[in-house]
Amino acid sequence: MKFFLLLLLFPIFLSAQSLFQHKENFTRQDSLRGSITPEREWWNLKHYELAVEVFPKTKTIKGSNIICFEVLKSAKKMQIDLQEPLQITKITHQNKKLNYTREGNVYWIHFSKNIPINSEEKIIIFYEGKPTESKNPPWSGGITWRKDEKGNNFIASSNQGIGASIWWPNKDHSYDEPENGIDMYITVPEHLTDVSNGRLINTIHNKEAKTKTFHWQVTNPINNYGVNINIGNYSHFSETFKGEKGNLDCNYWVLKHNFLKAKKQFKQAKMTLEAFEHWFGPYPFYEDSYKLVEAPYLGMEHQSSVTYGNRFKNGYLGIDLSGTGVGLKFDFIIVHESGHEWFANSITNKDVADMWIHESFTAYSESLFIDYHFSTKEAEDYIVGTRKSIKNDKPLIGQYNVNNEGSGDMYYKGANMLHTLRQIINNDKKWRSILRGLNSEFYHKQVTTKQIENYIIEKGNLNISGFFDQYLRTIKIPALEYQIKGNKTTYSLKNAVKNLKIPIKVWINQKPVWLDASTRSKTYLSKENIKSFKLDRNFYIGQD
Ligand SMILES: [Zn+2]
């Protein structure tokens, strides 16, 4: 999802610009939420079975979650997260009640004896209450209780940053995903429809209770912030995308009165899948289908249930983020949030401090969509245009183990960093094979920044140093300093980390020249006197 641009476009949202609170000092609650505690480490998630009934009148929910897990180390104390004011009412294991204590948003579950290693176990957690209501979705997490234009309930969850434990009990850390996915049984008033992740297995009409239960199933691993409910007066249409892994069924759920608008605008969904399969490889969740689901907020990368609220307009709510006109050639939310299926949902950050892996690649994917369907020149115009929103306020990588993200620059500074890498590699076939390679090497995995860095350097056979440190770990943008005398250029990189070394393309007398730039001063001799000297615009580097 994106958030910092709202700061520029709609200053009114200033207080809610970030999904995470800005913090200097972290608390014990932050550490419990953001680290792999001993009480999380001993068990590996296999499957969730989440059953929730939603009561729009009282804005309450009630449900249970069956957590299946594999025991990696024998232990008897387990951490489960559920945020206040929701409450766990009972936990059972092998039909016996378990004791538990609460510490803020953490529940400590005490088994009566050590659970043996290698066993597969399950616990059932019952919970209920009035979940936090989102005041500004998706930037503030929780449940959104709205009415559509026709007066029907329009309800949705969103919880990136704050965490899925804001509405259901789970292991709320991105390092562990349930390998066998999730089954969701969502019960709503009978005149409404719930749309969640994966495939609709069946719908049960509970006539006496005047409710309907929708069973949705995801068979692939899923990051828990991607699990979602969307409840409204939906209509549905579908189509088949013939992709690299065969037939992918695409399903579209929109409010009934938006059906015709959606039929037109959602043509871009197939275009998006086609462009991203070209650049990144097969859509990562064929087994669970692809969906676009209308939501009462701008959008979010919910896995196999991409939520959409961009008013069926091109651009970002009709606005071109690049200021070049190119941003109006596509629907920002369809393209950006679908891009996250590859980077966020398939390749997921192990610690949210590395969230640039989600947002930099996905912001970059916007230009790859343009490159594929329009032209490389327009893709460059777009990505260079987005530099105006870079703030260089703090590094792209946040603080580890405390649920802390880096700067909002992880969108367009990160995208420009990747675009610069493409120039350095200077071979689009190789660049594409790296992007596709990342998606096969780290398919459905949780990764660290180091893994991504090493993969790119190795596969790109890159003779660079300090590059990732410069762009990910400092706020300094390197500047090319140069002096020209006759046919001689003396040049070096300033404002750079000590060991920064990268090839840079410049235009001397309108001809391309590669300079081996570093913090050390070097000279380049042209055959003729230098009349013009220009840094190639695709490098995100300053020029002094
Ligand atoms: Zn995003």
Coordinates of C-alpha atoms and ligand atoms in Angstrom, one line a residue:
M1 CA 0.0 0.0 0.0
K2 CA 1.1 3.5 -0.1
F3 CA 0.9 6.2 2.4
F4 CA 3.5 9.0 2.3
L5 CA 2.3 10.6 -0.9
L6 CA -0.9 11.4 0.8
L7 CA 1.1 13.7 2.9
L8 CA 2.0 15.7 -0.1
L9 CA -1.4 15.5 -1.8
F10 CA -3.7 15.8 1.1
P11 CA -2.0 17.5 4.0
I12 CA -5.1 16.9 6.0
F13 CA -4.0 13.3 6.4
L14 CA -0.7 14.4 7.9
S15 CA -1.3 12.9 11.3
A16 CA -2.1 9.5 9.8
Q17 CA 0.5 9.5 7.0
S18 CA 2.4 6.5 8.4
L19 CA 1.2 3.0 9.1
F20 CA 3.6 2.9 12.0
Q21 CA 4.1 5.3 14.8
H22 CA 7.3 7.4 14.8
K23 CA 9.2 6.3 17.8
E24 CA 12.6 6.9 19.3
N25 CA 12.1 4.8 22.3
F26 CA 10.6 1.4 22.1
T27 CA 8.7 -0.4 24.7
R28 CA 8.5 -4.0 25.9
Q29 CA 5.2 -4.3 24.0
D30 CA 7.1 -3.2 20.8
S31 CA 9.7 -5.9 21.4
L32 CA 7.0 -8.6 22.1
R33 CA 5.3 -7.6 18.9
G34 CA 8.4 -7.2 16.7
S35 CA 10.8 -9.9 17.7
I36 CA 10.9 -13.7 17.4
T37 CA 10.5 -14.3 21.1
P38 CA 11.3 -17.7 22.7
E39 CA 7.6 -18.2 23.1
R40 CA 7.1 -17.9 19.3
E41 CA 10.3 -19.6 18.1
W42 CA 9.5 -23.1 19.3
W43 CA 6.5 -23.6 17.1
N44 CA 6.0 -23.4 13.3
L45 CA 2.6 -22.3 11.9
K46 CA 0.9 -24.9 9.6
H47 CA -2.6 -23.7 9.2
Y48 CA -5.3 -21.3 10.6
E49 CA -9.0 -21.9 10.6
L50 CA -10.6 -18.6 11.4
A51 CA -14.4 -18.5 12.0
V52 CA -15.8 -15.0 12.7
E53 CA -19.4 -13.7 13.0
V54 CA -19.7 -10.0 12.2
F55 CA -22.5 -8.0 13.9
P56 CA -22.9 -4.6 12.1
K57 CA -25.5 -3.3 14.4
T58 CA -23.3 -3.5 17.5
K59 CA -20.0 -3.2 15.6
T60 CA -18.8 -6.3 17.4
I61 CA -17.4 -9.7 16.3
K62 CA -17.2 -13.1 17.9
G63 CA -15.2 -16.1 16.7
S64 CA -12.6 -18.7 17.1
N65 CA -9.2 -19.5 15.5
I66 CA -7.9 -23.1 15.3
I67 CA -4.1 -22.8 15.1
C68 CA -2.2 -25.9 13.8
F69 CA 1.4 -25.9 14.4
E70 CA 4.5 -28.1 14.4
V71 CA 6.7 -28.3 17.4
L72 CA 10.3 -27.4 16.7
K73 CA 11.5 -27.4 20.2
S74 CA 9.9 -28.9 23.3
A75 CA 8.3 -26.1 25.4
K76 CA 5.2 -25.2 27.4
K77 CA 4.7 -21.4 27.1
M78 CA 3.3 -19.9 24.0
Q79 CA 2.8 -16.3 22.8
I80 CA -0.4 -15.3 20.9
D81 CA -1.3 -11.8 20.0
L82 CA -4.7 -10.2 20.2
Q83 CA -5.1 -6.4 20.6
E84 CA -7.3 -4.7 23.1
P85 CA -10.2 -4.2 23.5
L86 CA -10.8 -7.7 22.0
Q87 CA -10.6 -10.5 24.5
I88 CA -9.9 -14.2 24.5
T89 CA -12.6 -16.0 26.4
K90 CA -11.3 -19.6 26.2
I91 CA -8.4 -21.6 24.8
T92 CA -8.5 -25.4 24.4
H93 CA -5.9 -28.1 23.6
Q94 CA -6.9 -31.7 23.2
N95 CA -10.4 -30.8 24.5
K96 CA -9.0 -29.4 27.7
K97 CA -9.0 -25.8 28.8
L98 CA -5.6 -24.1 28.9
N99 CA -4.5 -21.4 31.4
Y100 CA -3.5 -18.1 30.1
T101 CA -2.5 -14.6 31.2
R102 CA -2.6 -11.3 29.4
E103 CA 0.2 -8.7 29.1
G104 CA -1.2 -5.8 27.0
N105 CA -1.7 -7.2 23.5
V106 CA 0.1 -10.5 24.3
Y107 CA -1.5 -13.6 25.7
W108 CA 0.8 -16.1 27.4
I109 CA -0.6 -19.6 27.1
H110 CA 0.6 -22.2 29.6
F111 CA 0.4 -25.8 28.6
S112 CA 0.3 -28.2 31.6
K113 CA 3.4 -30.1 30.4
N114 CA 6.1 -29.7 27.7
I115 CA 4.8 -30.4 24.2
P116 CA 7.0 -33.0 22.6
I117 CA 9.2 -32.1 19.7
N118 CA 8.1 -32.9 16.1
S119 CA 4.5 -33.4 17.1
E120 CA 1.7 -31.6 15.2
E121 CA -0.7 -29.9 17.6
K122 CA -3.6 -27.6 17.5
I123 CA -5.2 -25.2 19.9
I124 CA -8.6 -23.5 19.6
I125 CA -8.9 -19.9 20.7
F126 CA -12.3 -18.3 21.3
Y127 CA -12.5 -14.5 21.3
E128 CA -15.0 -11.7 21.1
G129 CA -15.6 -8.0 21.5
K130 CA -15.7 -4.6 19.8
P131 CA -12.6 -4.4 17.6
T132 CA -10.8 -1.1 17.1
E133 CA -12.6 0.9 14.5
S134 CA -10.4 2.3 11.7
K135 CA -10.7 6.1 11.6
N136 CA -8.8 6.5 8.4
P137 CA -8.4 3.2 6.5
P138 CA -6.1 1.8 5.4
W139 CA -3.6 4.1 7.2
S140 CA -5.1 3.4 10.6
G141 CA -5.9 -0.2 11.1
G142 CA -9.0 -1.9 12.3
I143 CA -12.5 -2.5 11.1
T144 CA -14.3 0.1 8.8
W145 CA -18.0 0.2 9.3
R146 CA -19.5 2.2 6.5
K147 CA -22.7 2.4 4.4
D148 CA -22.5 2.5 0.6
E149 CA -24.3 5.1 -1.4
K150 CA -27.5 2.9 -1.3
G151 CA -27.4 2.6 2.4
N152 CA -26.2 -1.0 2.6
N153 CA -23.5 -2.0 5.1
F154 CA -20.0 -1.8 3.7
I155 CA -17.5 -3.3 6.1
A156 CA -13.8 -4.1 5.8
S157 CA -10.7 -5.0 7.8
S158 CA -7.3 -3.4 7.1
N159 CA -4.4 -3.8 9.4
Q160 CA -1.0 -3.3 7.7
G161 CA 1.5 -2.0 10.3
I162 CA -0.7 -2.2 13.3
G163 CA -1.1 -6.0 12.7
A164 CA -3.7 -8.6 12.1
S165 CA -4.1 -9.1 15.8
I166 CA -6.2 -6.0 15.8
W167 CA -9.1 -8.2 14.8
W168 CA -8.1 -11.8 15.2
P169 CA -5.8 -13.8 17.4
N170 CA -2.6 -15.1 15.7
K171 CA 1.2 -15.2 15.7
D172 CA 1.5 -11.6 14.7
H173 CA 5.0 -11.5 13.1
S174 CA 5.9 -11.8 9.4
Y175 CA 8.7 -14.3 9.8
D176 CA 6.2 -17.3 10.1
E177 CA 3.4 -17.9 7.7
P178 CA 1.0 -20.9 7.8
E179 CA 2.4 -23.2 5.2
N180 CA -1.0 -24.8 4.4
G181 CA -2.8 -21.5 4.3
I182 CA -6.0 -20.5 6.0
D183 CA -9.7 -21.5 5.9
M184 CA -12.1 -18.6 6.8
Y185 CA -15.7 -19.0 7.8
I186 CA -17.2 -15.5 7.9
T187 CA -20.8 -15.2 9.0
V188 CA -22.8 -12.0 8.1
P189 CA -26.4 -10.9 7.9
E190 CA -28.1 -12.9 5.2
H191 CA -28.6 -10.0 2.7
L192 CA -24.8 -9.3 2.6
T193 CA -21.8 -11.1 1.0
D194 CA -18.4 -11.6 2.5
V195 CA -15.4 -11.6 0.2
S196 CA -12.1 -12.8 1.7
N197 CA -8.9 -14.4 0.4
G198 CA -8.5 -17.3 -1.9
R199 CA -11.4 -19.3 -3.3
L200 CA -15.1 -19.4 -2.2
I201 CA -15.7 -23.0 -1.2
N202 CA -19.3 -22.7 -0.3
T203 CA -22.0 -20.5 1.2
I204 CA -24.3 -21.7 3.9
H205 CA -27.6 -20.0 4.5
N206 CA -28.5 -20.2 8.2
K207 CA -32.2 -19.5 7.7
E208 CA -33.2 -19.4 11.3
A209 CA -30.4 -17.1 12.4
K210 CA -30.9 -15.0 9.2
T211 CA -27.2 -15.1 8.4
K212 CA -25.0 -16.5 5.7
T213 CA -21.6 -18.2 6.3
F214 CA -19.0 -17.8 3.5
H215 CA -16.2 -20.3 3.5
W216 CA -13.0 -19.0 1.8
Q217 CA -9.9 -21.0 1.4
V218 CA -6.3 -20.2 0.8
T219 CA -4.0 -23.1 0.2
N220 CA -0.7 -21.2 -0.1
P221 CA 1.2 -19.6 2.8
I222 CA -0.2 -16.2 3.5
N223 CA 1.2 -13.2 5.5
N224 CA -1.3 -12.4 8.2
Y225 CA -1.7 -8.7 7.4
G226 CA -3.1 -10.0 4.0
V227 CA -6.0 -11.9 5.6
N228 CA -9.1 -9.8 5.2
I229 CA -12.9 -9.5 5.3
N230 CA -15.0 -7.3 3.0
I231 CA -18.7 -7.3 3.5
G232 CA -21.2 -5.6 1.3
N233 CA -23.9 -5.7 -1.3
Y234 CA -21.5 -7.3 -3.9
S235 CA -21.9 -8.4 -7.5
H236 CA -19.5 -10.6 -9.2
F237 CA -18.0 -11.3 -12.6
S238 CA -15.0 -13.3 -13.8
E239 CA -12.7 -14.0 -16.6
T240 CA -9.7 -16.3 -17.4
F241 CA -6.2 -15.1 -17.9
K242 CA -4.0 -17.5 -19.9
G243 CA -0.8 -17.1 -18.2
E244 CA 2.6 -18.7 -17.8
K245 CA 1.3 -21.4 -15.4
G246 CA -1.9 -22.1 -17.4
N247 CA -5.4 -20.7 -16.8
L248 CA -5.7 -18.3 -14.0
D249 CA -9.3 -17.5 -12.9
C250 CA -9.7 -13.8 -12.2
N251 CA -12.7 -12.8 -10.1
Y252 CA -14.0 -9.3 -9.5
W253 CA -16.3 -8.3 -6.7
V254 CA -17.8 -4.8 -6.7
L255 CA -20.8 -3.1 -5.3
K256 CA -23.8 -3.7 -7.5
H257 CA -24.2 -0.1 -8.6
N258 CA -20.5 0.0 -9.7
F259 CA -20.8 -3.1 -11.9
L260 CA -20.6 -1.4 -15.3
K261 CA -17.8 1.0 -14.3
A262 CA -15.8 -2.0 -13.0
K263 CA -16.3 -4.0 -16.2
K264 CA -14.5 -1.3 -18.1
Q265 CA -11.8 -0.2 -15.6
F266 CA -10.9 -3.8 -14.5
K267 CA -9.7 -4.6 -18.0
Q268 CA -6.4 -3.3 -16.6
A269 CA -6.2 -6.3 -14.3
K270 CA -5.3 -8.7 -17.1
M271 CA -2.9 -6.1 -18.6
T272 CA -1.2 -5.9 -15.2
L273 CA -0.9 -9.7 -14.8
E274 CA 0.5 -9.9 -18.4
A275 CA 3.1 -7.2 -17.7
F276 CA 4.2 -8.6 -14.3
E277 CA 4.4 -12.2 -15.5
H278 CA 6.8 -10.9 -18.2
W279 CA 9.0 -9.1 -15.7
F280 CA 8.6 -11.2 -12.5
G281 CA 7.5 -14.6 -13.7
P282 CA 4.2 -16.5 -13.1
Y283 CA 1.6 -15.0 -10.8
P284 CA 2.5 -16.6 -7.4
F285 CA -0.9 -17.8 -6.4
Y286 CA -2.6 -19.7 -9.3
E287 CA -4.0 -22.2 -6.8
D288 CA -5.9 -19.5 -4.9
S289 CA -7.0 -17.4 -8.0
Y290 CA -6.7 -13.7 -8.5
K291 CA -9.2 -11.2 -7.2
L292 CA -10.0 -7.5 -7.2
V293 CA -12.5 -6.6 -4.4
E294 CA -14.1 -3.2 -4.0
A295 CA -13.4 -1.8 -0.5
P296 CA -14.5 1.3 1.4
Y297 CA -10.9 2.8 1.3
L298 CA -8.2 3.3 -1.3
G299 CA -6.6 -0.1 -1.5
M300 CA -4.4 -2.8 0.0
E301 CA -2.4 -5.8 -1.2
H302 CA -4.5 -8.5 0.5
Q303 CA -3.2 -11.7 -0.9
S304 CA -5.4 -13.2 -3.7
S305 CA -8.0 -10.6 -2.6
V306 CA -6.5 -7.3 -3.7
T307 CA -8.8 -4.5 -2.4
Y308 CA -9.7 -1.6 -4.6
G309 CA -11.1 1.8 -3.9
N310 CA -9.6 4.1 -6.6
R311 CA -13.0 5.3 -7.8
F312 CA -12.6 3.5 -11.2
K313 CA -10.3 6.2 -12.3
N314 CA -6.8 6.2 -13.7
G315 CA -3.9 7.7 -11.7
Y316 CA -3.9 7.8 -7.9
L317 CA -7.4 8.9 -7.2
G318 CA -7.2 10.6 -10.6
I319 CA -3.8 12.2 -9.8
D320 CA -0.6 11.6 -11.6
L321 CA 2.1 11.0 -9.0
S322 CA 4.9 11.7 -11.4
G323 CA 3.7 15.0 -12.7
T324 CA 4.6 13.9 -16.3
G325 CA 1.2 12.8 -17.6
V326 CA 2.3 9.2 -17.7
G327 CA 0.8 8.4 -14.3
L328 CA -2.7 8.9 -15.9
K329 CA -2.2 6.0 -18.3
F330 CA -3.0 3.4 -15.7
D331 CA -5.1 2.7 -12.6
F332 CA -2.6 3.2 -9.8
I333 CA -4.3 0.8 -7.4
I334 CA -4.9 -2.1 -9.8
V335 CA -1.2 -1.9 -10.9
H336 CA 0.5 -1.2 -7.5
E337 CA -1.5 -3.5 -5.3
S338 CA -1.4 -6.3 -7.8
G339 CA 2.4 -5.8 -8.0
H340 CA 2.5 -6.7 -4.3
E341 CA 1.4 -10.3 -5.1
W342 CA 5.0 -10.8 -6.2
F343 CA 6.8 -8.4 -3.7
A344 CA 5.0 -8.6 -0.3
N345 CA 2.8 -11.6 -0.6
S346 CA 5.1 -14.1 -2.3
I347 CA 8.4 -12.6 -1.3
T348 CA 7.8 -11.2 2.2
N349 CA 10.0 -9.3 4.6
K350 CA 11.1 -11.4 7.6
D351 CA 11.2 -8.3 9.7
V352 CA 9.1 -5.3 8.8
A353 CA 12.2 -3.1 9.1
D354 CA 13.0 -4.5 5.6
M355 CA 9.6 -3.4 4.2
W356 CA 11.5 -1.6 1.4
I357 CA 11.5 -5.1 -0.2
H358 CA 7.7 -4.8 -0.6
E359 CA 7.4 -1.2 -1.5
S360 CA 10.5 -0.4 -3.5
F361 CA 10.0 -3.3 -5.9
T362 CA 6.3 -2.6 -6.2
A363 CA 6.7 1.2 -6.7
Y364 CA 9.3 0.2 -9.3
S365 CA 6.8 -2.3 -10.9
E366 CA 4.6 0.7 -11.9
S367 CA 7.3 1.8 -14.3
L368 CA 7.7 -1.7 -15.6
F369 CA 4.0 -1.8 -16.4
I370 CA 4.5 1.3 -18.4
D371 CA 7.6 -0.1 -20.0
Y372 CA 5.7 -3.2 -21.1
H373 CA 2.5 -1.6 -22.4
F374 CA 3.7 1.8 -23.6
S375 CA 7.4 2.6 -23.9
T376 CA 10.7 2.5 -22.1
K377 CA 10.9 6.3 -22.5
E378 CA 7.6 6.9 -20.8
A379 CA 8.6 4.4 -18.0
E380 CA 11.7 6.5 -17.5
D381 CA 9.7 9.8 -17.5
Y382 CA 7.5 8.4 -14.9
I383 CA 10.1 7.1 -12.5
V384 CA 12.3 10.2 -12.8
G385 CA 9.2 12.2 -12.2
T386 CA 8.4 10.5 -9.0
R387 CA 11.7 11.7 -7.5
K388 CA 10.0 14.9 -6.5
S389 CA 8.3 13.1 -3.6
I390 CA 11.6 11.8 -2.1
K391 CA 12.3 13.4 1.2
N392 CA 15.6 11.7 2.4
D393 CA 14.4 12.1 5.9
K394 CA 15.5 8.7 7.3
P395 CA 16.9 5.5 5.9
L396 CA 14.8 3.0 4.0
I397 CA 15.6 0.3 6.5
G398 CA 13.9 0.7 9.9
Q399 CA 14.9 -0.8 13.3
Y400 CA 14.8 -4.5 13.7
N401 CA 12.8 -6.5 16.3
V402 CA 10.5 -3.7 17.3
N403 CA 7.9 -3.7 14.5
N404 CA 9.4 -0.5 13.0
E405 CA 9.5 0.4 9.3
G406 CA 11.9 2.7 7.5
S407 CA 11.2 6.0 5.7
G408 CA 8.3 6.5 3.3
D409 CA 11.1 6.9 0.8
M410 CA 10.9 3.2 0.5
Y411 CA 8.5 3.8 -2.4
Y412 CA 10.1 6.2 -4.9
K413 CA 13.7 6.4 -3.6
G414 CA 13.7 2.6 -3.5
A415 CA 12.2 2.5 -7.0
N416 CA 14.8 4.9 -8.3
M417 CA 17.6 2.8 -6.7
L418 CA 16.3 -0.2 -8.6
H419 CA 16.0 1.8 -11.8
T420 CA 19.6 2.9 -11.3
L421 CA 20.6 -0.7 -10.9
R422 CA 19.0 -1.6 -14.2
Q423 CA 21.2 1.1 -15.8
I424 CA 24.3 -0.3 -14.1
I425 CA 23.5 -3.8 -15.3
N426 CA 23.0 -2.3 -18.7
N427 CA 21.5 -5.5 -20.1
D428 CA 17.7 -5.7 -19.9
K429 CA 17.6 -9.4 -20.5
K430 CA 19.9 -10.0 -17.6
W431 CA 17.9 -7.5 -15.4
R432 CA 14.7 -9.3 -16.2
S433 CA 16.2 -12.6 -15.4
I434 CA 17.3 -11.2 -12.0
L435 CA 13.8 -10.0 -11.3
R436 CA 12.3 -13.3 -12.3
G437 CA 15.1 -15.2 -10.5
L438 CA 14.3 -13.3 -7.2
N439 CA 10.7 -14.6 -7.6
S440 CA 11.7 -18.2 -8.1
E441 CA 14.5 -18.2 -5.5
F442 CA 12.4 -16.6 -2.8
Y443 CA 9.0 -17.9 -3.9
H444 CA 6.6 -17.9 -0.9
K445 CA 9.5 -17.1 1.5
Q446 CA 10.3 -14.6 4.2
V447 CA 13.6 -12.8 3.4
T448 CA 16.1 -10.3 4.7
T449 CA 17.7 -7.3 3.0
K450 CA 21.0 -9.1 2.9
Q451 CA 19.5 -12.0 0.9
I452 CA 18.1 -9.7 -1.7
E453 CA 21.4 -7.7 -1.9
N454 CA 23.5 -10.7 -2.3
Y455 CA 21.3 -12.3 -4.9
I456 CA 21.3 -9.2 -7.1
I457 CA 25.1 -8.7 -6.8
E458 CA 25.8 -12.3 -7.5
K459 CA 23.5 -12.8 -10.4
G460 CA 24.2 -9.4 -11.9
N461 CA 27.9 -10.2 -11.6
L462 CA 28.2 -6.6 -10.4
N463 CA 31.5 -4.9 -9.7
I464 CA 30.1 -2.4 -7.3
S465 CA 30.5 -1.7 -3.6
G466 CA 28.7 0.4 -1.0
F467 CA 25.6 0.7 -3.3
F468 CA 23.0 -0.8 -1.1
D469 CA 24.5 0.8 2.0
Q470 CA 24.3 4.2 0.4
Y471 CA 20.7 4.0 -0.7
L472 CA 19.2 1.8 2.0
R473 CA 21.2 2.7 5.1
T474 CA 21.9 6.4 4.7
I475 CA 19.9 9.5 3.7
K476 CA 22.7 10.8 1.5
I477 CA 22.3 10.9 -2.3
P478 CA 25.7 10.6 -3.9
A479 CA 26.7 13.5 -6.1
L480 CA 29.0 13.4 -9.2
E481 CA 31.6 16.2 -8.8
Y482 CA 33.5 17.0 -12.0
Q483 CA 35.8 19.5 -13.6
I484 CA 36.4 19.9 -17.3
K485 CA 39.5 21.3 -18.9
G486 CA 39.9 20.9 -22.6
N487 CA 39.4 17.2 -23.3
K488 CA 39.9 16.1 -19.7
T489 CA 37.3 15.4 -17.1
T490 CA 38.3 15.0 -13.4
Y491 CA 35.5 13.4 -11.4
S492 CA 34.6 11.7 -8.1
L493 CA 31.6 10.9 -6.0
K494 CA 30.8 13.2 -3.0
N495 CA 28.2 12.8 -0.3
A496 CA 28.9 9.1 -0.5
V497 CA 29.7 6.2 1.8
K498 CA 33.4 5.5 1.9
N499 CA 33.6 2.5 -0.3
L500 CA 31.0 3.5 -2.9
K501 CA 32.0 2.4 -6.3
I502 CA 29.6 2.3 -9.3
P503 CA 29.8 2.8 -13.0
I504 CA 27.9 5.9 -14.1
K505 CA 26.8 6.8 -17.6
V506 CA 27.3 10.4 -18.7
W507 CA 26.8 12.1 -22.1
I508 CA 29.9 13.8 -23.3
N509 CA 29.4 15.8 -26.5
Q510 CA 26.1 13.9 -26.8
K511 CA 27.8 10.5 -26.8
P512 CA 27.4 8.0 -24.0
V513 CA 30.5 7.4 -21.8
W514 CA 30.8 5.1 -18.8
L515 CA 32.8 6.5 -15.9
D516 CA 34.1 4.2 -13.2
A517 CA 33.0 6.4 -10.3
S518 CA 34.1 6.2 -6.7
T519 CA 35.0 8.6 -3.9
R520 CA 38.6 8.7 -5.3
S521 CA 39.3 11.4 -7.9
K522 CA 39.8 10.0 -11.4
T523 CA 40.3 11.4 -14.9
Y524 CA 38.7 10.7 -18.2
L525 CA 40.3 11.8 -21.5
S526 CA 38.1 12.4 -24.5
K527 CA 39.3 12.4 -28.1
E528 CA 38.1 15.9 -28.6
N529 CA 37.4 19.0 -26.5
I530 CA 34.4 18.7 -24.2
K531 CA 31.6 21.0 -25.1
S532 CA 28.8 19.4 -23.2
F533 CA 28.7 17.0 -20.2
K534 CA 25.5 15.6 -18.8
L535 CA 24.8 12.8 -16.2
D536 CA 22.3 10.3 -17.6
R537 CA 19.0 11.1 -16.1
N538 CA 18.2 7.5 -15.2
F539 CA 20.9 7.5 -12.5
Y540 CA 19.5 8.7 -9.2
I541 CA 22.6 10.6 -8.5
G542 CA 23.1 14.3 -7.9
Q543 CA 25.3 16.4 -10.1
D544 CA 27.6 19.1 -8.7
Ligands
ZN1 ZN 2.4 -0.7 -1.6

